[in-house]
Structure formats: C-alpha cells, structure tokens
mmCIF file of C-alpha atoms in Angstrom:
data_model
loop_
_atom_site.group_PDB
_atom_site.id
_atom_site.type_symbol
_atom_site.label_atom_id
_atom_site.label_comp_id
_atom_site.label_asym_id
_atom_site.label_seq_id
_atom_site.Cartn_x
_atom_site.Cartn_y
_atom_site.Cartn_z
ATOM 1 C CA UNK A 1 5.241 -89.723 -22.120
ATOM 2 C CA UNK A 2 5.546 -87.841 -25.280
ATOM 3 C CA UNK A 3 9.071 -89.832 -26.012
ATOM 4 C CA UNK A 4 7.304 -93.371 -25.380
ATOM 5 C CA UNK A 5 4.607 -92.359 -27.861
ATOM 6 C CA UNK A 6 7.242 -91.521 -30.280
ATOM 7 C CA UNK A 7 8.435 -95.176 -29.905
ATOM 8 C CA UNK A 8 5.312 -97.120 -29.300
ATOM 9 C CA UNK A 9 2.884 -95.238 -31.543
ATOM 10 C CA UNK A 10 -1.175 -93.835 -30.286
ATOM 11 C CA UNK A 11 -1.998 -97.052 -29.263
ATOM 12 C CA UNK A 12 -1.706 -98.970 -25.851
ATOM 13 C CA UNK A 13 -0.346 -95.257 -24.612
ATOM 14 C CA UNK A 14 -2.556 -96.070 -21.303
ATOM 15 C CA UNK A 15 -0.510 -99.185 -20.459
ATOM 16 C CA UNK A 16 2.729 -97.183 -20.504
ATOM 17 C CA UNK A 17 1.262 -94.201 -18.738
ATOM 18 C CA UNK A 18 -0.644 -96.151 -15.970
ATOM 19 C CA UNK A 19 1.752 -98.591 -14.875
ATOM 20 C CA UNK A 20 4.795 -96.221 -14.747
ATOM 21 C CA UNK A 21 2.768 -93.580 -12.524
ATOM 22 C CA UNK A 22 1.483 -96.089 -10.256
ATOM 23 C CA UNK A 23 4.956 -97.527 -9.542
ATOM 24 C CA UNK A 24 6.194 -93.764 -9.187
ATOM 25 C CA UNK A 25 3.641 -93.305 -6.763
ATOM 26 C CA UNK A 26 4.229 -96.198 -4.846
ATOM 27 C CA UNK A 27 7.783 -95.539 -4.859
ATOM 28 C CA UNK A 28 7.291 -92.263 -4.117
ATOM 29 C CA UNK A 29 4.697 -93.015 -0.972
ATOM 30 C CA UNK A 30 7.759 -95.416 0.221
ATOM 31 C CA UNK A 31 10.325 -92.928 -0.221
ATOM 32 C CA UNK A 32 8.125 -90.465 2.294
ATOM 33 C CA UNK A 33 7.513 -93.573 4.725
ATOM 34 C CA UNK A 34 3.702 -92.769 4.036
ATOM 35 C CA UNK A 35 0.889 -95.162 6.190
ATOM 36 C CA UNK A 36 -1.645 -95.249 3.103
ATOM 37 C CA UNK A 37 -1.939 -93.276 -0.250
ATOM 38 C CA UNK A 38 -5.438 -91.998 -0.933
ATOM 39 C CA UNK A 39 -6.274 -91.232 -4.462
ATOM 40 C CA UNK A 40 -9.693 -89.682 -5.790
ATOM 41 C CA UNK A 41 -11.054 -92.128 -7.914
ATOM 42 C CA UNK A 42 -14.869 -91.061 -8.318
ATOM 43 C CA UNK A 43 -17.800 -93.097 -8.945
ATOM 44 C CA UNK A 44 -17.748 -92.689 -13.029
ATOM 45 C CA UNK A 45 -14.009 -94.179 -12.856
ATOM 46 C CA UNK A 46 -14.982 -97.006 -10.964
ATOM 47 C CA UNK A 47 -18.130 -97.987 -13.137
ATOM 48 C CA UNK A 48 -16.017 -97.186 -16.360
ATOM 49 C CA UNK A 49 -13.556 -99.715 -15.084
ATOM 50 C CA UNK A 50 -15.947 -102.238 -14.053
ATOM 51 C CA UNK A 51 -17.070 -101.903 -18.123
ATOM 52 C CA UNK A 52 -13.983 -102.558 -19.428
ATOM 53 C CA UNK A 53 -12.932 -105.190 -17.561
ATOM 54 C CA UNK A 54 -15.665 -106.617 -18.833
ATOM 55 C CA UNK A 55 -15.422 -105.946 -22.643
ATOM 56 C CA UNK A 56 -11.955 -106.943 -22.170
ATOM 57 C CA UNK A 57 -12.414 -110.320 -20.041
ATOM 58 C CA UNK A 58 -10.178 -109.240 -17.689
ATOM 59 C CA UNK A 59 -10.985 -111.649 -14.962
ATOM 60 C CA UNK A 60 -8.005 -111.047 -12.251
ATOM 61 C CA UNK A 61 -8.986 -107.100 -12.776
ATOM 62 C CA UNK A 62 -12.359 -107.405 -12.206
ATOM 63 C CA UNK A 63 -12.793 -109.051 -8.869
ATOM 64 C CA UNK A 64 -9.550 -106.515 -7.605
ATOM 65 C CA UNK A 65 -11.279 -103.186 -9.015
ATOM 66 C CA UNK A 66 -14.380 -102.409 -7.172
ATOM 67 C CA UNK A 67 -12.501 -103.077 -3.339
ATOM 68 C CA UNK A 68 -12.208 -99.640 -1.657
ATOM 69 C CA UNK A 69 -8.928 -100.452 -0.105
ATOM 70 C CA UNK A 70 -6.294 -102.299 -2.147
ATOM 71 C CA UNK A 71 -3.294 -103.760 -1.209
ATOM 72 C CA UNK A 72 -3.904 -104.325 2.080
ATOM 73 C CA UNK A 73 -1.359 -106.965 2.592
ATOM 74 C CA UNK A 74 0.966 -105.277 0.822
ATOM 75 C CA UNK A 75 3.538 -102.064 2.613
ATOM 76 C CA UNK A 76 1.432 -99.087 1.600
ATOM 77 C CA UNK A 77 -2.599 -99.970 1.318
ATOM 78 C CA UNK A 78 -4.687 -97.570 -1.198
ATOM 79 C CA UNK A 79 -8.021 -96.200 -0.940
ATOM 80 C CA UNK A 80 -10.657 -94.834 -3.035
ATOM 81 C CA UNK A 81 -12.514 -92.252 -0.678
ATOM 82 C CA UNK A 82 -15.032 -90.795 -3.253
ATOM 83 C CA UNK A 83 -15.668 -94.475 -4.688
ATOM 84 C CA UNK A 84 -19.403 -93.840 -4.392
ATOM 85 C CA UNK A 85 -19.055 -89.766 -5.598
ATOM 86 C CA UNK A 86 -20.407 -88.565 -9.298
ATOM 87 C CA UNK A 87 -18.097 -87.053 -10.895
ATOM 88 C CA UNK A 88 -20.799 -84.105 -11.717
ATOM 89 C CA UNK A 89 -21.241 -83.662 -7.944
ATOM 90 C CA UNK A 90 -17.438 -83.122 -7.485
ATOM 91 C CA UNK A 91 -17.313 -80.785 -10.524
ATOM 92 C CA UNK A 92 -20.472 -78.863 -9.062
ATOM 93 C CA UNK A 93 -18.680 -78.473 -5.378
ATOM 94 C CA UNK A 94 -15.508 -77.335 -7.146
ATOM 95 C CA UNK A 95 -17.245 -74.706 -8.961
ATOM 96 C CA UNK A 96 -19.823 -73.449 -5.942
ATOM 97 C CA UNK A 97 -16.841 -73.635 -3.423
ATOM 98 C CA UNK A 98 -14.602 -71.787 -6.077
ATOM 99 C CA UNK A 99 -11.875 -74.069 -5.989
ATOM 100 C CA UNK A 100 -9.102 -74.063 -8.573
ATOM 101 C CA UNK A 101 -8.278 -77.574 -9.902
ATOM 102 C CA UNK A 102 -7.073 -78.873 -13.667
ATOM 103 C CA UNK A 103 -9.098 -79.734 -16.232
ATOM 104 C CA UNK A 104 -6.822 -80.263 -18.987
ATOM 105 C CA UNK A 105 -8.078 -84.190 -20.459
ATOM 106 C CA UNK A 106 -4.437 -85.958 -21.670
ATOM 107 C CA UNK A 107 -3.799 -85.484 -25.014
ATOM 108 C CA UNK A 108 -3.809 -88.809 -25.973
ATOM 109 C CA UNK A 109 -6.613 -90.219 -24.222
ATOM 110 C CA UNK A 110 -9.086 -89.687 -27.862
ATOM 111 C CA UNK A 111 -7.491 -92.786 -28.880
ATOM 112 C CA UNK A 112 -8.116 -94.635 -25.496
ATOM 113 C CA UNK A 113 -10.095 -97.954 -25.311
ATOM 114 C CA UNK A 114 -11.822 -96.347 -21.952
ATOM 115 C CA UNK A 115 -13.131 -93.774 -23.591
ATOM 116 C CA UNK A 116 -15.983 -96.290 -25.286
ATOM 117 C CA UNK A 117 -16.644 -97.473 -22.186
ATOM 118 C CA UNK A 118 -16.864 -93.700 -20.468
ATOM 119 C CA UNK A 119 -19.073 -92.875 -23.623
ATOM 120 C CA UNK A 120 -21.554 -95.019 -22.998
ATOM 121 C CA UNK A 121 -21.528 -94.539 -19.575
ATOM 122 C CA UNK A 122 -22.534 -91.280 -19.731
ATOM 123 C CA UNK A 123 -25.482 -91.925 -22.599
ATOM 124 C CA UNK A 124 -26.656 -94.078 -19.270
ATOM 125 C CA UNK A 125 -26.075 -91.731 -16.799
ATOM 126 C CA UNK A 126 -28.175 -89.374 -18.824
ATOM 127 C CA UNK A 127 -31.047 -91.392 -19.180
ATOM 128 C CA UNK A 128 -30.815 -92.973 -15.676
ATOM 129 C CA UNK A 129 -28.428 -91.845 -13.819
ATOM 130 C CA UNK A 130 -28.346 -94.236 -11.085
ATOM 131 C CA UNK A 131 -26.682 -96.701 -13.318
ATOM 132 C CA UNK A 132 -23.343 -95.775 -12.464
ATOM 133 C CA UNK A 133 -24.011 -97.055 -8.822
ATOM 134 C CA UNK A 134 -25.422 -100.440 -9.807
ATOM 135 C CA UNK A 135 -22.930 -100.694 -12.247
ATOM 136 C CA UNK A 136 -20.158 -100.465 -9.487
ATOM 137 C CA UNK A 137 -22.800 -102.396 -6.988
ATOM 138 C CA UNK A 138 -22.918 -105.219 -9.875
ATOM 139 C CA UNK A 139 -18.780 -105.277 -9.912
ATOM 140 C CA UNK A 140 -19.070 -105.721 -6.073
ATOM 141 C CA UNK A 141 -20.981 -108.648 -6.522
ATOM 142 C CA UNK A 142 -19.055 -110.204 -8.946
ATOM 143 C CA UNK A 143 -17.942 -113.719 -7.279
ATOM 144 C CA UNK A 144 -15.214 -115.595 -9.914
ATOM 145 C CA UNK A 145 -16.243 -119.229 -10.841
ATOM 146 C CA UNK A 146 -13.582 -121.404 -9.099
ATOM 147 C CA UNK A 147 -12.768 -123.360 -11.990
ATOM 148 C CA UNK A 148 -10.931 -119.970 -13.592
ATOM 149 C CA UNK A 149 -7.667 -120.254 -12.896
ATOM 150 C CA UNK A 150 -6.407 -117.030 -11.349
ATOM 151 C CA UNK A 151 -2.900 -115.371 -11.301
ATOM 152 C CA UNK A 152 -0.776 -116.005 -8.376
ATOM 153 C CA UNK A 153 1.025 -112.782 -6.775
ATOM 154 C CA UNK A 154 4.287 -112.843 -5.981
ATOM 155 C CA UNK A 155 7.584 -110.027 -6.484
ATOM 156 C CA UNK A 156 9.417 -108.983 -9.572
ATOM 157 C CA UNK A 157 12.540 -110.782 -9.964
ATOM 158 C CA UNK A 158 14.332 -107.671 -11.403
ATOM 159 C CA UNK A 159 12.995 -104.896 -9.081
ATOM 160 C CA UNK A 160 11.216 -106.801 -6.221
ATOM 161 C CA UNK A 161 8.273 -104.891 -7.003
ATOM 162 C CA UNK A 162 4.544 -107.387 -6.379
ATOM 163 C CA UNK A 163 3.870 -109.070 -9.871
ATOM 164 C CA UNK A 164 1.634 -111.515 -10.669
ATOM 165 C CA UNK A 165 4.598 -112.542 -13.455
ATOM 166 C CA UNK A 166 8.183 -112.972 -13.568
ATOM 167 C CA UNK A 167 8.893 -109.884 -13.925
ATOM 168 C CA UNK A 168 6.477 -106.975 -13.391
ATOM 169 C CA UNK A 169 4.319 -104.712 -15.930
ATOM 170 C CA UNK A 170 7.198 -101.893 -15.497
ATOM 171 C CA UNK A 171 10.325 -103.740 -16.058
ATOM 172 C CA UNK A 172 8.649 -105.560 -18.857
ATOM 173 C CA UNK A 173 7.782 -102.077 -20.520
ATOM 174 C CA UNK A 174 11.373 -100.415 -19.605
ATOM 175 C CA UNK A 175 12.674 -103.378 -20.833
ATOM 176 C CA UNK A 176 11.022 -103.409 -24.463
ATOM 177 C CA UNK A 177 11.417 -99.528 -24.527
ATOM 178 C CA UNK A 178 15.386 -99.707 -24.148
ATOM 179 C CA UNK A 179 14.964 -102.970 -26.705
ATOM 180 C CA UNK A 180 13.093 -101.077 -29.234
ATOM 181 C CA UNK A 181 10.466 -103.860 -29.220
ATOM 182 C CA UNK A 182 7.437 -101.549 -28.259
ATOM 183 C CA UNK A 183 4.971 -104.248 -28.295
ATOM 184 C CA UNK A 184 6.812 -106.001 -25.151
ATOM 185 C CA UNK A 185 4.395 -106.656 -22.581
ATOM 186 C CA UNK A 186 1.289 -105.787 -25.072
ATOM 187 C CA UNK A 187 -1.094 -108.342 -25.957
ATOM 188 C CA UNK A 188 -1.797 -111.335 -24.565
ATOM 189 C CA UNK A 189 -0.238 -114.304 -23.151
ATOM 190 C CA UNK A 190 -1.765 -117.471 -22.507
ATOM 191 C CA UNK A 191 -1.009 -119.224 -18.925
ATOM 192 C CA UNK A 192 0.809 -122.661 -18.569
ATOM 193 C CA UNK A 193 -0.954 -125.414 -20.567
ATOM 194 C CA UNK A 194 -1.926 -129.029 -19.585
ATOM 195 C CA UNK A 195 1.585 -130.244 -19.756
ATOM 196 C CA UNK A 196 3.455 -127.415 -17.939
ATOM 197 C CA UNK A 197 5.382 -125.866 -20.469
ATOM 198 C CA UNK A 198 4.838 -121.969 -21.503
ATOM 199 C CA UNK A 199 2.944 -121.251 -24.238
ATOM 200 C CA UNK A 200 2.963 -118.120 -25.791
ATOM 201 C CA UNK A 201 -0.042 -117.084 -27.713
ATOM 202 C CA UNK A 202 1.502 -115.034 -30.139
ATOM 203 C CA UNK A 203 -0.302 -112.797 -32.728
ATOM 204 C CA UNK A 204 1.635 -111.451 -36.432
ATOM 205 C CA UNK A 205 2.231 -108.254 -34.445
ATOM 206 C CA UNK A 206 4.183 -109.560 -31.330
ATOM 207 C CA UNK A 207 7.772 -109.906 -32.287
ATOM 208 C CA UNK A 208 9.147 -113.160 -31.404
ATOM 209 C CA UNK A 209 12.538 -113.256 -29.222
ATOM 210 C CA UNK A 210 12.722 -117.182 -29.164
ATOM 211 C CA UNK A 211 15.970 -116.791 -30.350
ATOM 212 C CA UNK A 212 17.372 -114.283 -27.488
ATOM 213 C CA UNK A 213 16.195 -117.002 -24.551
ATOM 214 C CA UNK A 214 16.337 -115.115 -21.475
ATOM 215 C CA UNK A 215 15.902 -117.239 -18.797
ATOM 216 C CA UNK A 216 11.705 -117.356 -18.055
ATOM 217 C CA UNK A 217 11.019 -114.510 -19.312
ATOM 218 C CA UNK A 218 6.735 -113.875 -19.603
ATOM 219 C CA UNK A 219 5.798 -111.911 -22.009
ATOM 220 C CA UNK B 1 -31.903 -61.178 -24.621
ATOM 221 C CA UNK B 2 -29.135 -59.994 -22.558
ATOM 222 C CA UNK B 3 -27.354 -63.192 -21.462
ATOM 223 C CA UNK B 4 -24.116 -64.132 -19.154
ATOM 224 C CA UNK B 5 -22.525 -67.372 -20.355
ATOM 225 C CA UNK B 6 -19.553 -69.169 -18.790
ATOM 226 C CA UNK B 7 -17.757 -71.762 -20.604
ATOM 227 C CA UNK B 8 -15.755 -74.048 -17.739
ATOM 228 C CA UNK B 9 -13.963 -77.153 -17.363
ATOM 229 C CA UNK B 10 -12.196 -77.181 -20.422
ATOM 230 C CA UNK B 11 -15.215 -75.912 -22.419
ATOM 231 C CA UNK B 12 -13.754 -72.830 -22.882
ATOM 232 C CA UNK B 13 -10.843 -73.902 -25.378
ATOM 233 C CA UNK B 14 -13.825 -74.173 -27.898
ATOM 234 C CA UNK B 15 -14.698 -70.577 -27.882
ATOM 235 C CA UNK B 16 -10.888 -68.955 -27.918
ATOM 236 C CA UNK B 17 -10.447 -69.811 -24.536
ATOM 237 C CA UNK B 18 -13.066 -66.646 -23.596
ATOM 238 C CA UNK B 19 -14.320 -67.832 -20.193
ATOM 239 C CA UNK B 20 -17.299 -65.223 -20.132
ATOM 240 C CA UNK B 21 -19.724 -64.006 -23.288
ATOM 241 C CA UNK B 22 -22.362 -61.248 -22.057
ATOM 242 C CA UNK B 23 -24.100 -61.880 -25.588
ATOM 243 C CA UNK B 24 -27.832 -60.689 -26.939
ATOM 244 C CA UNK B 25 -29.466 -63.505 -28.431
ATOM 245 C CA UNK B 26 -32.712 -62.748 -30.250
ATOM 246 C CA UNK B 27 -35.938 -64.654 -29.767
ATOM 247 C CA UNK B 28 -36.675 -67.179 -32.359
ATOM 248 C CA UNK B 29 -39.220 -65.798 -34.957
ATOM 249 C CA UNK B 30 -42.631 -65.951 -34.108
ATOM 250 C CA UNK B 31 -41.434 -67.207 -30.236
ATOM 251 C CA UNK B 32 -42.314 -65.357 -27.376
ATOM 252 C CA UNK B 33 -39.691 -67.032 -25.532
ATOM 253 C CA UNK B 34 -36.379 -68.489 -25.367
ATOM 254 C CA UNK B 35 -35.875 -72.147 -24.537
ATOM 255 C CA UNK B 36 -32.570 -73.702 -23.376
ATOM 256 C CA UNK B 37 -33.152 -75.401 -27.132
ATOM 257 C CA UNK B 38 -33.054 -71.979 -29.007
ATOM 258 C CA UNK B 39 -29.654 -71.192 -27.006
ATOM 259 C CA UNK B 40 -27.608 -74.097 -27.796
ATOM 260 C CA UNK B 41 -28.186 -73.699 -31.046
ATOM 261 C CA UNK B 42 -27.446 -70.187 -31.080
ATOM 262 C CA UNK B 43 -24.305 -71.195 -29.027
ATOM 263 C CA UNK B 44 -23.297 -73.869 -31.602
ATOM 264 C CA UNK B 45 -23.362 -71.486 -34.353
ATOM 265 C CA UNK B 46 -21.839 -68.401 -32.624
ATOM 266 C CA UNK B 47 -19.896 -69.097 -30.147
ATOM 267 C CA UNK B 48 -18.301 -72.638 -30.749
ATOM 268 C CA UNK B 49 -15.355 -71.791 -33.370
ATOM 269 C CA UNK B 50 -13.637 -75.333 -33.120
ATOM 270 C CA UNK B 51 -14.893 -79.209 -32.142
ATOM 271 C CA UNK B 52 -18.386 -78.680 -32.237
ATOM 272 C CA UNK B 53 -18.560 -82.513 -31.297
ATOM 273 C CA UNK B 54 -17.147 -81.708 -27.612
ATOM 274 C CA UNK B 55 -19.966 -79.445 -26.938
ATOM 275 C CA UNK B 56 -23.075 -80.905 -28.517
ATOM 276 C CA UNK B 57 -24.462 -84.023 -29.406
ATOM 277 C CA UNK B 58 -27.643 -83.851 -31.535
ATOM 278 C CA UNK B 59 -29.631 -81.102 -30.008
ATOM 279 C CA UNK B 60 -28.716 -81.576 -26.356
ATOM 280 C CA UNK B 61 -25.186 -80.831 -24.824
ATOM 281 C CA UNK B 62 -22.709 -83.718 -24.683
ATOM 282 C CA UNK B 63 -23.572 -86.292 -22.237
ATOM 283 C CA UNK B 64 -20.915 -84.999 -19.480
ATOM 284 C CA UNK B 65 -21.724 -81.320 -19.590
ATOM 285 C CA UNK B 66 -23.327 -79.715 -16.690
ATOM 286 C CA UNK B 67 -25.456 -77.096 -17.285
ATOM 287 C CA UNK B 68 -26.431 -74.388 -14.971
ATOM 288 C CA UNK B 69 -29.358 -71.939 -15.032
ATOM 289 C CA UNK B 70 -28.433 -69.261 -12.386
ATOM 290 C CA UNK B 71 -26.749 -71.681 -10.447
ATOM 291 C CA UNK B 72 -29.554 -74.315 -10.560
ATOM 292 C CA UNK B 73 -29.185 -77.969 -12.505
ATOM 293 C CA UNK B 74 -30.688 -77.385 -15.733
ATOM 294 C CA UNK B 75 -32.815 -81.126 -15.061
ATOM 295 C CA UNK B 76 -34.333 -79.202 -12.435
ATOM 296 C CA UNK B 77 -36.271 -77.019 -14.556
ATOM 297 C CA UNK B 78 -37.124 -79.234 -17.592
ATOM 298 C CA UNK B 79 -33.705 -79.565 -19.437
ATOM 299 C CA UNK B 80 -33.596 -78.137 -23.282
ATOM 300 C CA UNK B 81 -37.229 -77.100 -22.397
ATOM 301 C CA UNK B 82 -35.930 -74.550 -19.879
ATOM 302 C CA UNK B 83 -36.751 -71.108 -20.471
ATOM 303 C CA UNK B 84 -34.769 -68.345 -20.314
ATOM 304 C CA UNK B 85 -35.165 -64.650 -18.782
ATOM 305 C CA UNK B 86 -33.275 -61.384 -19.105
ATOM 306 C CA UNK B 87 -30.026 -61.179 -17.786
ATOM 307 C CA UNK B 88 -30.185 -65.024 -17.114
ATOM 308 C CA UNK B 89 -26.371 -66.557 -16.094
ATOM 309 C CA UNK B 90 -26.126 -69.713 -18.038
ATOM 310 C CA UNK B 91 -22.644 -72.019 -17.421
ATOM 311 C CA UNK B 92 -21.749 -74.900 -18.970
ATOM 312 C CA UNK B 93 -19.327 -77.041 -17.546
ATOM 313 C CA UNK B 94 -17.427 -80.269 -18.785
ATOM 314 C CA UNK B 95 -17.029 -83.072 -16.259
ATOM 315 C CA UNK B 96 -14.565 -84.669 -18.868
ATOM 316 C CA UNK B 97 -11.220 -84.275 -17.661
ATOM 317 C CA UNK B 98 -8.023 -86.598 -16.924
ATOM 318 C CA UNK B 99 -7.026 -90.106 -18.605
#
C-alpha cells in the first residue's frame, strides 16, 4: 500500500486499498472453497457508510450497503453479523473478556473522506446515541426512484471478476498503476447519453487517453 | 489523590506508549473534591506528551473514547461531573481503530 501511495499521492488511498482487499478476499474465500465469508462490520461502519453515500450521491451504493447479506447470487455470499453492534459495546466486551485484538488506525486514513462522516457521527452518537441505528434503519428504507437509471452487473472482461463496467474497479486500478496514470479509475464518469455514444465527463485532472483507443474501455 | 489510569486502544501512543500511570493528582484549590473535569485536565497537561487533539475535544474526551470509572460507563455516573475517590481505576479507551 505504501508503494501505491508513492505513485498515487494521500488522496483516493481508500479506493486502492478497499477494492484490492476485497478482491483478495474473495479470491482468497474461492481459493479455500469457503460457503460464505463473514466479516465484522459494526453498527458505526454501517451508519458511516450510509453518510457518505449520501454526501457523495452514490446511488447504486446506497440501496446495496445496508443489506446484511450481499452477493447472494453471486459464488461466495457475505454477511455482516454485528450490523446492528456499537462499536463501544464491542470495544467494552473486548476489554471485560480480556481479549487481545489490534488497534492500530491505518496510517493514512487522517486524510480519508470517511473520516468526516465518522466525525460527525460520533458528535451524534454523543448527544443521542441512538442515531446510529436510525441512521442505518433510514438506509434500510431507502427505496431508489425508478426513473434513476441504475448500473447493470455483469463480469470483468479481463479477469471475469462481477463489474458493473467493462472492466472491473481492480483491473482498472492495476491497469493505471502499471500505466503510471494514477488517476485511472478516479473520478467520475458519466453513463451513456441520449444518443448512445460514451461520454466521458472529464475534469483538468483526469488525463485523457483518447489517443491510445483501447477498445471500450470505461473509465 | 492516589489514582490508577489505563490508557487503551491506541490511547496509549499519546503518553509514550505507558499503558498504566498510578499518579497523585491534587484537589483543585479551594475543592473538596475531584470531578472527572479536574482529571482530564490534569491528564491533558501531564500525561498527554503528543496529539492532544486525539484525546480531548474542548473539555470532554474525544467523541469515541470510552471512559471507565472502576469498570462502570462514565454516563452512568454523570459524565465530566463524576467524582472521583481514592485509589479510583480510571481507563480510557479509544473505539477509533481500522480504515
């Protein structure tokens, strides 16, 4: 992680980080012919999450990130057991039960977006701390108008991997890292327009790679 | 005031990575007693040698620290209003970890 910081700089380092370690989990869970992967997602994640979906407008996110079990129709479903567990209840039962577990935060995550959103949380939690459970109740309940047009999930081209794109978040990153074009696969795209042709939404800091056409490539 | 005080959860990298202070803290003057108030402050002063900002905000802890009175949720017994006995064990815990 250290070497894709070195190439990409302190920001976005969550994008890198997150969808690498998913895939190598995945991977991973296939390789040991696992039925389900269970990870411990607590209630403060989830409500965090639920935020910054929000302040982003992260539509497709949002309706996915609240549902206990995931990827049900994929090979390997995952499940959020202490969805509706405080994180300050988990830290108390580790500490009157003794038990040894890290607490070392990552070293970049000072510079992470989430951490707004798990600041605030917290300034709730302290003044009423049931807002973290109506906060995830509230993402629950979330229904998406059915006029926004949704992404459509399908498989990597490259790595057969399920991607709502072309190609998936992974190979998109690899592909920029081995590039040197760290910004490949940050920022944001905009879907097919009214006449069916791609349009890119491009900002001054995305580079442009018109020139290098590469079959469909979605970036 | 002979006091215990754990530092956990990462906490403890603020004060030299010293898990455990037995300290004496003395009374505020004119105070009879010690409130959870008079302590942090005392902590934040004497204890806390880097980041003061990961330990405190304003006059409370940062939102995210547990705090313990002998084992008991400090919002049990009135918070920063708390007050504090001889040979009291006082632990402060950050729930702040991970990404």
């Amino acid at each position: 992680m250290d070497e894709i910081v070195k190439m990409i700089g302190l920001k976005n380092n969550c994008t890198f980080c997150g969808v690498f370690r998913r895939q190598a989990l995945d991977r991973g869970a296939a390789l040991l012919k696992v039925d389900k992967v269970a990870t411990g997602h607590n209630a403060d994640d989830i409500a965090e999450t639920v935020l910054l979906n929000i302040l982003r407008g992260d539509i497709a996110r949002l309706s996915r990130c609240t549902s206990i079990i995931t990827g049900e129709d994929g090979p390997i479903p995952r499940c959020k057991p202490f969805k509706y567990t405080y994180e300050k209840e988990i830290v108390m039962y580790a500490y009157f039960k003794k038990l040894d577990y890290f607490s070392t935060e990552c070293i970049y995550s000072p510079n992470a977006y989430r951490g707004f959103a798990r600041e605030f949380i917290k300034d709730l939690e302290r003044i009423r701390p049931r807002a973290i459970l109506d906060i995830i109740k509230s993402g629950e309940d979330f229904r998406i108008s059915t006029t926004t047009k949704m992404p459509e999930q399908g498989t990597c081209e490259r790595c057969g991997y399920i991607s709502s794109q072309k190609w998936c978040k992974a190979c998109v990153l690899l592909e920029g890292l081995n590039r040197g074009l760290p910004k490949l696969g940050i920022g944001r795209t905009q879907g097919l327009n009214s006449d069916g042709k791609k349009d890119r939404k491009r900002d001054s800091r995305t580079p442009s790679i018109e020139s290098k056409q590469c079959g469909s490539l979605e970036f | 005031m002979h006091l215990t005080l754990e530092f956990g959860g990462g906490l403890e990298l603020l004060c030299e990575s010293v898990k455990i202070h037995n300290v004496n803290v003395d009374l505020p003057k004119g105070a009879d007693k010690l409130s959870m108030r008079d302590l942090l402050a005392w902590v934040r002063t004497n204890l806390i040698k880097e980041r003061p900002e990961m330990f405190m905000k304003g006059e409370s802890v940062r939102p995210g620290v547990l705090v313990l009175v002998n084992d008991c949720d400090w919002e049990l017994s009135g918070q920063l209003d708390t007050t504090l006995e001889e040979k009291d064990l006082v632990v402060f815990i950050s729930t702040l970890h991970g990404g």
